[in-house]
GROMACS .gro file of C-alpha atoms in nm:
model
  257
    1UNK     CA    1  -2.191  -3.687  -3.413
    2UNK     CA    2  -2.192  -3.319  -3.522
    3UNK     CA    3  -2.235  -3.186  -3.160
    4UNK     CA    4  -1.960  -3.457  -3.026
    5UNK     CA    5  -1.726  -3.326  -3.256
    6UNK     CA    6  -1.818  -2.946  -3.182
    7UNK     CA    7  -1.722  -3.025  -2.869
    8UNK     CA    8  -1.414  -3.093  -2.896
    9UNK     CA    9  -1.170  -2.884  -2.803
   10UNK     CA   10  -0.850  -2.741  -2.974
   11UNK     CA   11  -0.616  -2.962  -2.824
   12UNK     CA   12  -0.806  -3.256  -2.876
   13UNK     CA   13  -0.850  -3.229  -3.210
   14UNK     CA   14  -0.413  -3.182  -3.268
   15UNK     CA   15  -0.438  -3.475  -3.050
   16UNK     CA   16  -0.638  -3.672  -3.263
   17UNK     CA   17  -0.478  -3.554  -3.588
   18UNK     CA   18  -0.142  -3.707  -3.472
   19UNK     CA   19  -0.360  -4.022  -3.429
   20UNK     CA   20  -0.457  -4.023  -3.766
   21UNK     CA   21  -0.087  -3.942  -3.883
   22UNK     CA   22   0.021  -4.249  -3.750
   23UNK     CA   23   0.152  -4.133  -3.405
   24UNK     CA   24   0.074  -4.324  -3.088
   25UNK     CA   25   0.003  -4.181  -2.752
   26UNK     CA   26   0.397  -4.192  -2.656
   27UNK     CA   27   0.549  -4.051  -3.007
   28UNK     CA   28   0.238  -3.810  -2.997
   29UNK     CA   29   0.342  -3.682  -2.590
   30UNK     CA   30   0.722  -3.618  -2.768
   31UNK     CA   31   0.546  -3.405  -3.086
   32UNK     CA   32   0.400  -3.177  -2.908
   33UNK     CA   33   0.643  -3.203  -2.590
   34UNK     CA   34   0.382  -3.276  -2.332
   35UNK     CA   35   0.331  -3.577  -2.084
   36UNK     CA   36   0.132  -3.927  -2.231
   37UNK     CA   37  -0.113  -3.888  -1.911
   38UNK     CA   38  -0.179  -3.540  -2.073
   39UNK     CA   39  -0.244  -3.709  -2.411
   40UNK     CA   40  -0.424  -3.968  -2.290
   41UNK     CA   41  -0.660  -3.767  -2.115
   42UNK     CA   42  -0.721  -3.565  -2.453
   43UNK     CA   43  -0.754  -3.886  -2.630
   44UNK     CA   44  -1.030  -4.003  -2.331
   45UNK     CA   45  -1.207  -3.681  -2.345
   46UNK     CA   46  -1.229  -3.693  -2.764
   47UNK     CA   47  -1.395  -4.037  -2.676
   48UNK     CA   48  -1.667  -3.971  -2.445
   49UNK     CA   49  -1.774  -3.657  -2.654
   50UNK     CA   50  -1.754  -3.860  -2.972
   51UNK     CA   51  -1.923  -4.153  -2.785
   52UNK     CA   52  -1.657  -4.428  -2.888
   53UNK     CA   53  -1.469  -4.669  -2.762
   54UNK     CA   54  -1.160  -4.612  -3.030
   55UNK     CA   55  -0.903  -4.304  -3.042
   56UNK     CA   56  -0.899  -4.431  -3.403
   57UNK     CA   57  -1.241  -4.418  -3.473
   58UNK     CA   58  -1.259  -4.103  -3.322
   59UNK     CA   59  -0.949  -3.951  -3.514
   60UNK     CA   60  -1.155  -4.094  -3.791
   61UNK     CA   61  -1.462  -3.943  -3.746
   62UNK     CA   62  -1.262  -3.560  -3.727
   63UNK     CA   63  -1.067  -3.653  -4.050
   64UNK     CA   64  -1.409  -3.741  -4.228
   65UNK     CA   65  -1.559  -3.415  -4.056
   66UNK     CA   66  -1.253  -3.177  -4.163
   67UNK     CA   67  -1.179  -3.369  -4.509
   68UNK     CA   68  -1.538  -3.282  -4.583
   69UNK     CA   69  -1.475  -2.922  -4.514
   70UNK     CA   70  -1.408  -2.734  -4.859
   71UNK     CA   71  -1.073  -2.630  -4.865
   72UNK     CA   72  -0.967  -2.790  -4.531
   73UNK     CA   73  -0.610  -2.951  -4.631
   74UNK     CA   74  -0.557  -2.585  -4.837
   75UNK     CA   75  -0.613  -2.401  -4.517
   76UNK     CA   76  -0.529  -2.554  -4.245
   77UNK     CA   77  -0.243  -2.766  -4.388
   78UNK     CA   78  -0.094  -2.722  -4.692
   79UNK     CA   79  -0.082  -2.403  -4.763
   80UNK     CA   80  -0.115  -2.159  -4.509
   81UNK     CA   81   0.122  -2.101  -4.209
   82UNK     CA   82   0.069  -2.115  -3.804
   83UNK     CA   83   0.179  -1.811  -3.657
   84UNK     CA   84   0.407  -1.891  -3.356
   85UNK     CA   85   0.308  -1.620  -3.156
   86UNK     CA   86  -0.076  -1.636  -3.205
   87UNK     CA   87  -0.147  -1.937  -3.316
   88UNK     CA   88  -0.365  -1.771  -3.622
   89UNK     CA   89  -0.270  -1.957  -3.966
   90UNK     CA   90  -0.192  -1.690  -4.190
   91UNK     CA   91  -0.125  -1.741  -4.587
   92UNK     CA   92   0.173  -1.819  -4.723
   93UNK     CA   93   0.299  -1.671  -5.066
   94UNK     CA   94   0.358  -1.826  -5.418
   95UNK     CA   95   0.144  -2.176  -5.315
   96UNK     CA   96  -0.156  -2.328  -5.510
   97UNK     CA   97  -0.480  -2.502  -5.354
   98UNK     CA   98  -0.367  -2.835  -5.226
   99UNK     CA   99   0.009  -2.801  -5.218
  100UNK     CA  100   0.291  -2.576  -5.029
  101UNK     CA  101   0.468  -2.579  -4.715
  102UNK     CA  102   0.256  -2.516  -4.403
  103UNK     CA  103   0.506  -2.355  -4.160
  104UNK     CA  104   0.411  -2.448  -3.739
  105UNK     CA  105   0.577  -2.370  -3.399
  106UNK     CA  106   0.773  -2.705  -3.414
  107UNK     CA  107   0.811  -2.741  -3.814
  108UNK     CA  108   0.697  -2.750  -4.173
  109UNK     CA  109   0.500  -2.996  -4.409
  110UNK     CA  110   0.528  -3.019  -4.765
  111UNK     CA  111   0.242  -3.242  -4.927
  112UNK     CA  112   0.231  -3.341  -5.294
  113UNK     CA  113  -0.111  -3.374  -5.314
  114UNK     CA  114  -0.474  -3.366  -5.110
  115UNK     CA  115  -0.558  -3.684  -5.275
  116UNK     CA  116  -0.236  -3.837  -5.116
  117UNK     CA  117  -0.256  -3.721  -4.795
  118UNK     CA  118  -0.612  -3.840  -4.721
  119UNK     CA  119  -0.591  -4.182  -4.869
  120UNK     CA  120  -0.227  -4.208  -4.638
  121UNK     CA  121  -0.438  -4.054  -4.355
  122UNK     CA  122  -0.709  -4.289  -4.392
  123UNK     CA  123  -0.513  -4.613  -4.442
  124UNK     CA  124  -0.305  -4.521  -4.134
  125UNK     CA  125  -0.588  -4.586  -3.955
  126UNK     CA  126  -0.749  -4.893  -4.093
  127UNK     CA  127  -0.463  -5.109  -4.263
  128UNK     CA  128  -0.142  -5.263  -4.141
  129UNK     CA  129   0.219  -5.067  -4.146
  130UNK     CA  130   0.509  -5.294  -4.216
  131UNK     CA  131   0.777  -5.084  -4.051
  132UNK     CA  132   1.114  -5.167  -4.174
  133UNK     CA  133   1.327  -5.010  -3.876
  134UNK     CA  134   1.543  -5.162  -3.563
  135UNK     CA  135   1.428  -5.554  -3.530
  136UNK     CA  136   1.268  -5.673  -3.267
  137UNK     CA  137   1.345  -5.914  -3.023
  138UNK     CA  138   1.315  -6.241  -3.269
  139UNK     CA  139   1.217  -6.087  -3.537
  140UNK     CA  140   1.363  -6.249  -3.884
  141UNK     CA  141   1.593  -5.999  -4.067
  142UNK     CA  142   1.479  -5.851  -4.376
  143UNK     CA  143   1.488  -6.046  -4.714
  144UNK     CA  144   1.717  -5.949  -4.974
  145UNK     CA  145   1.509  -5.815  -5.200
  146UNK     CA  146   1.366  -5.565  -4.906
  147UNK     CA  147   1.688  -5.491  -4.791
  148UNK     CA  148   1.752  -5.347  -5.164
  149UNK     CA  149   1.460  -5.182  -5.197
  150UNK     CA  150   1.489  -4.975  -4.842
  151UNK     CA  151   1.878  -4.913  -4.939
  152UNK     CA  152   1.714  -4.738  -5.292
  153UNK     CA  153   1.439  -4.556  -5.103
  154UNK     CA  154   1.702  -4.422  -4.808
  155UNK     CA  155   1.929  -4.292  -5.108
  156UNK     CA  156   1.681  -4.164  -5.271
  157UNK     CA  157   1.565  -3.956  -4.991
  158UNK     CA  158   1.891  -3.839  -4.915
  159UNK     CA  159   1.962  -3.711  -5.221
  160UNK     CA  160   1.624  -3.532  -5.239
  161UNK     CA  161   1.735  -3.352  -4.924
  162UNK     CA  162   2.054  -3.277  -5.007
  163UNK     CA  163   1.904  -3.101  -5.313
  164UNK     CA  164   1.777  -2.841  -5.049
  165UNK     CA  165   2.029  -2.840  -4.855
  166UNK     CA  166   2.282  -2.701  -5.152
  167UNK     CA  167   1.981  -2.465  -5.195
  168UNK     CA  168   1.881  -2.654  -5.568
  169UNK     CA  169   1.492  -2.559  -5.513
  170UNK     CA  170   1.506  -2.631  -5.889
  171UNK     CA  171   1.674  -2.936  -5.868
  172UNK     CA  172   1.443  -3.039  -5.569
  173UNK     CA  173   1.126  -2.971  -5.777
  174UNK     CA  174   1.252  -3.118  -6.135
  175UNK     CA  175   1.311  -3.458  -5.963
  176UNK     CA  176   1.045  -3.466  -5.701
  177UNK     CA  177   0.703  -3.664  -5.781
  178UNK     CA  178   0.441  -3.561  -6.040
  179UNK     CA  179   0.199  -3.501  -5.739
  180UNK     CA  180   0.480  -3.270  -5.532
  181UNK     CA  181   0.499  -3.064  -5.903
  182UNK     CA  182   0.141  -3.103  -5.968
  183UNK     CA  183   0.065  -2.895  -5.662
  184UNK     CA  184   0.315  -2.663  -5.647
  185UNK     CA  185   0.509  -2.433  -5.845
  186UNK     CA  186   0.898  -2.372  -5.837
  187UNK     CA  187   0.915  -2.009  -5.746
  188UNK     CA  188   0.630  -2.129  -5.467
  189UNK     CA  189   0.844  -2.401  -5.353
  190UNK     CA  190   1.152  -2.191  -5.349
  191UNK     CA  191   0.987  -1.896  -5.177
  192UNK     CA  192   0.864  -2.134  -4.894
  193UNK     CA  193   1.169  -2.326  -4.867
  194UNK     CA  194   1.399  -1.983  -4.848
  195UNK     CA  195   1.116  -1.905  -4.528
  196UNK     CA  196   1.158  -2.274  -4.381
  197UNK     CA  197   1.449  -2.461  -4.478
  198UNK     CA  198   1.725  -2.190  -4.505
  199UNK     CA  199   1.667  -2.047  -4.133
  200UNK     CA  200   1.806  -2.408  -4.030
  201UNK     CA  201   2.166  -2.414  -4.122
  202UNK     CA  202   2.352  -2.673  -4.258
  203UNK     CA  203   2.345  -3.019  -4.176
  204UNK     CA  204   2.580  -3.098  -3.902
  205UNK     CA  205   2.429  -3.489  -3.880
  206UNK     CA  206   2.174  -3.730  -4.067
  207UNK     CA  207   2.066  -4.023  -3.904
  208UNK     CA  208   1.801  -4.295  -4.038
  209UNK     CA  209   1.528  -4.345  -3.772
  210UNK     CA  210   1.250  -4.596  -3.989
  211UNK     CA  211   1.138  -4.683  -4.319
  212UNK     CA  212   0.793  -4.784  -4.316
  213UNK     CA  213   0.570  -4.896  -4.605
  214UNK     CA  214   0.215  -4.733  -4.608
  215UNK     CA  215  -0.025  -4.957  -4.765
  216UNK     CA  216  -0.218  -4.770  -5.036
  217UNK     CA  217  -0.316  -4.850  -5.426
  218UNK     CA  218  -0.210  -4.843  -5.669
  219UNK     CA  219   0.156  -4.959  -5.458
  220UNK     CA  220   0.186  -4.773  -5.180
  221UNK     CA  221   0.440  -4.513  -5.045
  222UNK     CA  222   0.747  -4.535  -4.874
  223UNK     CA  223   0.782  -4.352  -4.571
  224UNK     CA  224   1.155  -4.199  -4.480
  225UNK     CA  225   1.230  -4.074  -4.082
  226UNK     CA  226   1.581  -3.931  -4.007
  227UNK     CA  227   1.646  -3.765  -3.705
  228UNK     CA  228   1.864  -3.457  -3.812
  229UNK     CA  229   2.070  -3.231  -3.635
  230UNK     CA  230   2.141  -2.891  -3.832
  231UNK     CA  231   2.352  -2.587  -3.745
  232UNK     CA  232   2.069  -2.402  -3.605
  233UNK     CA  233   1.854  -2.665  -3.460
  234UNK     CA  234   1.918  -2.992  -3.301
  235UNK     CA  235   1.736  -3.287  -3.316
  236UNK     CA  236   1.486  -3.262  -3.618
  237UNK     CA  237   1.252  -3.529  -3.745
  238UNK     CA  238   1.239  -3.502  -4.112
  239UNK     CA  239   0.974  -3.758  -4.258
  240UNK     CA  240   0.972  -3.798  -4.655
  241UNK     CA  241   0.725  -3.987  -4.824
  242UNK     CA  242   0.863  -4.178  -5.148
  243UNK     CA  243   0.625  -4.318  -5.445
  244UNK     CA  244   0.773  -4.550  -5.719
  245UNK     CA  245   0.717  -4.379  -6.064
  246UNK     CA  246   0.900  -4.522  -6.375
  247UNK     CA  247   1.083  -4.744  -6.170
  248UNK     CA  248   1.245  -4.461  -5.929
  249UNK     CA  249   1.134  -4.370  -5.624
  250UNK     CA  250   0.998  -4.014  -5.621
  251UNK     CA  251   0.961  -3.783  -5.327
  252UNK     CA  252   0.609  -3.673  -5.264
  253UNK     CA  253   0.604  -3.507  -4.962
  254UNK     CA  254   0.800  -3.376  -4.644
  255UNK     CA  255   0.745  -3.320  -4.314
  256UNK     CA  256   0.989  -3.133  -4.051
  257UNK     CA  257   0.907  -3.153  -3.682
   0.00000   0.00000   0.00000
């Protein structure tokens, strides 16, 4: 498995960490604005070199391999940035070991935890999502009691955001998730958020895309996409993850592509 996986090359690997994020080979060609054939042939040629029939159980295999790296999520994640013009992640200021933004070409992810992010990881790819977005054809309508409980977890996102977009990096922090303060400090998150949020203007639109449940103990998280449109940049996918603590829903983590 070792040599399969040393293999692989660059792009295969992003490939197959979208995989493991939940993306399939269509959402995955948008990401990273390239064709599906061109996906699919990444996804093929992770398979043969991993000897599999699966792009899951290949993305699975890297995410063991990586996961099992010290300081993997720290470096290559969490908190360190990609440099647009070489591709080299360099550090970013004012973050601790498993928390931070992690600035890329096309956006910035804000994790509450290593913990979290590999059990999400993992259970993407080996339980059920229940994805509470558009119906489709025939599909019953959602109960009562979920329609509720998405209407509390979309508020609650929004007002999360609109903490940073008033610039409230305190605010943000003191009512964020024990894991998202647990693994970052507030002149860390403000630092990083001056870097990545601030350069985007305000927000000209919000729109909710899907509100998925992610399936892991002790109750699982709640998974916010809105597609955003803000002064400087059009057409942003912001993805917060929510976790009931207390009997609120908490945001643990952020992702803007």
């Amino acid at each position: 498995m070792g040599d399969g996986l040393d293999a692989l090359t660059d792009k295969e690997k992003q490939t197959l960490r979208l995989i493991v994020r939940g993306y399939d080979a269509k959402s995955a060609a948008r990401h990273l604005d390239i064709s599906v054939h061109t996906v699919n042939e990444r996804l093929r040629g992770a398979r043969r070199k991993l000897e599999v029939s699966s792009s899951r159980e290949a993305a699975r295999m890297l995410m063991a391999e990586e996961s099992a790296t010290p300081d993997f999520l720290a470096r290559k994640n969490l908190g360190e940035a990609e440099s647009a013009a070489t591709g080299e992640l360099v550090p970013l200021p004012g973050t601790r070991h498993g928390g931070g933004w992690g600035v890329g070409r096309t956006g910035a992810l804000l994790i509450g935890g290593i913990a979290m992010s590999l059990l999400a990881a993992a259970l993407l790819l080996s339980a059920p999502l229940m994805t509470n977005g558009p119906m489709a054809d025939g599909a019953s309508p959602p109960s009562a009691e979920d329609a509720a409980r998405d209407s509390a977890v979309e508020a609650a996102a929004r007002n999360w955001l609109a903490l940073g977009d008033a610039g409230n990096w305190q605010g943000a922090f003191d009512s964020a998730g024990k894991s998202f303060r647990d693994a970052n400090t507030v002149a860390g998150w403000a630092e990083a958020s001056q870097q990545v949020r601030v350069p985007l203007g305000a927000v000209v639109s919000r729109d909710l895309q899907t509100i998925r449940y992610l399936n892991a103990p002790p109750h699982g998280f709640q998974e916010v996409r809105f597609r955003t449109t803000f002064a400087n940049k059009a057409d942003v996918i912001e993805t917060v993850t929510l976790q009931k603590e207390g009997g609120a829903w908490k945001v643990v983590g952020i992702l803007i592509d």
